PDB file of C-alpha atoms in Angstrom:
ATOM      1  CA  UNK A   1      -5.073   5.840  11.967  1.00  0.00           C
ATOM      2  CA  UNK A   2      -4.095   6.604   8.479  1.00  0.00           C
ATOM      3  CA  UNK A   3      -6.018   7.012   5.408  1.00  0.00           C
ATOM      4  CA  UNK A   4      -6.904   4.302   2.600  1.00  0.00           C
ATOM      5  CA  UNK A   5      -7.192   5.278  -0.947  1.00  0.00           C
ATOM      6  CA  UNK A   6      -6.608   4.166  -4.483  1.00  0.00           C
ATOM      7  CA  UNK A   7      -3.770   4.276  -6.372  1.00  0.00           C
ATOM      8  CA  UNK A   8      -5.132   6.985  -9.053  1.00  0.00           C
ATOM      9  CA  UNK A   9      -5.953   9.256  -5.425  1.00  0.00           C
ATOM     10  CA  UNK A  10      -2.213   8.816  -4.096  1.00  0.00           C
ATOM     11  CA  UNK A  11      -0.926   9.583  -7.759  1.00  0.00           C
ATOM     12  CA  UNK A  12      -3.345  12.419  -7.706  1.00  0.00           C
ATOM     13  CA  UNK A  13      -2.600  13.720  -4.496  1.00  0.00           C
ATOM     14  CA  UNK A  14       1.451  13.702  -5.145  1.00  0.00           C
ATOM     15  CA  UNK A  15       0.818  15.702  -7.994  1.00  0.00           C
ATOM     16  CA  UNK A  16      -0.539  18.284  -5.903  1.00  0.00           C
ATOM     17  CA  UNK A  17       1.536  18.530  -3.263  1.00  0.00           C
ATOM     18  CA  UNK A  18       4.316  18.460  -5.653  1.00  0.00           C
ATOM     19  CA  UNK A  19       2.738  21.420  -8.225  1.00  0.00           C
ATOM     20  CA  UNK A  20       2.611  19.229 -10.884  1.00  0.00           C
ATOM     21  CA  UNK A  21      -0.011  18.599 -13.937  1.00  0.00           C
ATOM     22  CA  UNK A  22       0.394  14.479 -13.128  1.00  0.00           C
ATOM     23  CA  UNK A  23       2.822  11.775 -12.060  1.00  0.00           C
ATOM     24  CA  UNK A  24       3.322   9.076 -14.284  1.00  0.00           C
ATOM     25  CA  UNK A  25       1.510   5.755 -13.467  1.00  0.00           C
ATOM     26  CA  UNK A  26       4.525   3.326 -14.294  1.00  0.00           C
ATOM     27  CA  UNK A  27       6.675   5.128 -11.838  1.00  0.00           C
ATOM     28  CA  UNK A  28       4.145   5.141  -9.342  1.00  0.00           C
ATOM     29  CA  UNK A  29       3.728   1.657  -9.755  1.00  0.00           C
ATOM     30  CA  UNK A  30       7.176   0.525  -9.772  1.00  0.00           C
ATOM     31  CA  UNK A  31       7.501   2.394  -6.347  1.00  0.00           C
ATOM     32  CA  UNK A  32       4.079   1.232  -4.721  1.00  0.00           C
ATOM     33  CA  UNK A  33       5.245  -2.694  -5.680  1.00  0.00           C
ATOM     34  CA  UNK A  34       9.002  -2.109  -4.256  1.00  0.00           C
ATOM     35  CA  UNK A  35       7.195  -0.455  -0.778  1.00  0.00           C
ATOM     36  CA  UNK A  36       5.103  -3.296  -1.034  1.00  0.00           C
ATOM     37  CA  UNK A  37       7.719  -6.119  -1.558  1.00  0.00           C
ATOM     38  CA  UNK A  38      10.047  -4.626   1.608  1.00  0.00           C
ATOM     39  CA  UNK A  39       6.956  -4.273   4.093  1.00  0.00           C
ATOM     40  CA  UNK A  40       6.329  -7.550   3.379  1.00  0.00           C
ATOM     41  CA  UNK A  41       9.608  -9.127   4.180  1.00  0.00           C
ATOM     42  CA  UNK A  42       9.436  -6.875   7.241  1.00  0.00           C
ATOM     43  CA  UNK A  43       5.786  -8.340   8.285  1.00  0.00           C
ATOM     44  CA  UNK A  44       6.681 -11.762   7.374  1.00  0.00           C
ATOM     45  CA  UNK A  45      10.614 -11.266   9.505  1.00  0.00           C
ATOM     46  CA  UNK A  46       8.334  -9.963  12.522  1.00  0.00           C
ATOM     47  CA  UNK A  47       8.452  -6.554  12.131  1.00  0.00           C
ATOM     48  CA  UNK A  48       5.300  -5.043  14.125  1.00  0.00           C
ATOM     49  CA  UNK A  49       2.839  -3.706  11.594  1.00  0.00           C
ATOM     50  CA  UNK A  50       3.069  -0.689  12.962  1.00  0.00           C
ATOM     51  CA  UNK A  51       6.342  -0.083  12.105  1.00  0.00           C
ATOM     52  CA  UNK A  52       6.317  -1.096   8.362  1.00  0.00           C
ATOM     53  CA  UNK A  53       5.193   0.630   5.926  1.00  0.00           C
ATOM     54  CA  UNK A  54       1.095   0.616   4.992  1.00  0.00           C
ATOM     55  CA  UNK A  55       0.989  -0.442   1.611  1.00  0.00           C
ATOM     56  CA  UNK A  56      -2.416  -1.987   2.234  1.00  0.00           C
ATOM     57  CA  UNK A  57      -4.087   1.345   2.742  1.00  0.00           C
ATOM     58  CA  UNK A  58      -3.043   1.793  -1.235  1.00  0.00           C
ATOM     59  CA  UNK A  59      -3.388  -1.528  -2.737  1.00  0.00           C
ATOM     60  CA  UNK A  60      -6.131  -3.802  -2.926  1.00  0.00           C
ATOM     61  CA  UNK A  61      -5.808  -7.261  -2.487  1.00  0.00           C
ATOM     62  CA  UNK A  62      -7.224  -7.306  -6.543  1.00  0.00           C
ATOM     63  CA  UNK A  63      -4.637  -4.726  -7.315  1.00  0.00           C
ATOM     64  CA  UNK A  64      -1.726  -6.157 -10.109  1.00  0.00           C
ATOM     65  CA  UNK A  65       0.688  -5.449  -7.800  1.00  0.00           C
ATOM     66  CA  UNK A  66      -0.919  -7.292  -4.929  1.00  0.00           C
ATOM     67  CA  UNK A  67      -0.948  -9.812  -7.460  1.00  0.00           C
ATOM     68  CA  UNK A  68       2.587 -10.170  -8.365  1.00  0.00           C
ATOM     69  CA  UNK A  69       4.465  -9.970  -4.766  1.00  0.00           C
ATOM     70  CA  UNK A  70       3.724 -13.654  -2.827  1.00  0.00           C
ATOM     71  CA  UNK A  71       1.019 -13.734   0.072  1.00  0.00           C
ATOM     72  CA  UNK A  72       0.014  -9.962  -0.016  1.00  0.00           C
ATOM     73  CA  UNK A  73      -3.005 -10.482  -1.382  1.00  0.00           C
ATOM     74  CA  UNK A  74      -4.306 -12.154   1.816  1.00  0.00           C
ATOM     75  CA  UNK A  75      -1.827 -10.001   4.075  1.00  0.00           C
ATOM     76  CA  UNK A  76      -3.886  -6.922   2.569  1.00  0.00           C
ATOM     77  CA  UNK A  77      -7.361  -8.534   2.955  1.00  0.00           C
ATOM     78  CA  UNK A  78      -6.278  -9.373   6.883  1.00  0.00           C
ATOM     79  CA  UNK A  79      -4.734  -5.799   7.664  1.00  0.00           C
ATOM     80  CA  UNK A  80      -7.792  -3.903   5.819  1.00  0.00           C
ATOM     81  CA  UNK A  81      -9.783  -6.066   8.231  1.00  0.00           C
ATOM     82  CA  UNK A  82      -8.006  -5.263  11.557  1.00  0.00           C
ATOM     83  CA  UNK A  83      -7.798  -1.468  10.562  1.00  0.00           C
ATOM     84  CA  UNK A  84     -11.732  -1.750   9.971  1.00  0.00           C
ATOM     85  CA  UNK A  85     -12.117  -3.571  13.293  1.00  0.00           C
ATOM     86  CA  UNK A  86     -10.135  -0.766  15.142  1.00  0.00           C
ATOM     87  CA  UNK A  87     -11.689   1.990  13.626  1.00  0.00           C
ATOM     88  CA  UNK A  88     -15.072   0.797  14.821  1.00  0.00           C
ATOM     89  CA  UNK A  89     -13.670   0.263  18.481  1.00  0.00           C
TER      90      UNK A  89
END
């Protein structure tokens, strides 16, 4: 199972892994909603979640970007939940 954390963590942990002082948060952004907008076509064309791509480990269902692309707030809310529910199996 993967690993959730926030947006400022991924940003962080690019910048590491990559040698660099930062990464710049509109970039990030513009990526994280574009990952977010295909994985959700994917989910909502059928595409087993495990083959798409797990925005919902980044954003929150209150993220802005959440926000702005249609039905991922509660896709995010329902695929937090299942992860949860596996992880305690």
């Amino acid at each position: 199972m993967g690993q959730t954390m926030s947006v400022r963590e991924l940003r962080e942990s690019v910048a590491v892994q990559q040698q660099a002082d930062a990464t710049c948060p509109v970039t990030t952004a513009m990526y994280l909603r574009i990952i977010t907008e295909i994985a959700m076509e994917d989910l909502f064309r059928g595409v087993d979640v495990d083959e798409v791509t797990p925005f919902w480990r980044v954003i929150t269902p209150h993220d802005p970007i959440a926000k702005r692309v249609p039905g991922a707030p509660e896709m995010i809310s329902t695929l937090r939940q299942v992860e949860a529910g596996r992880a305690t199996q």
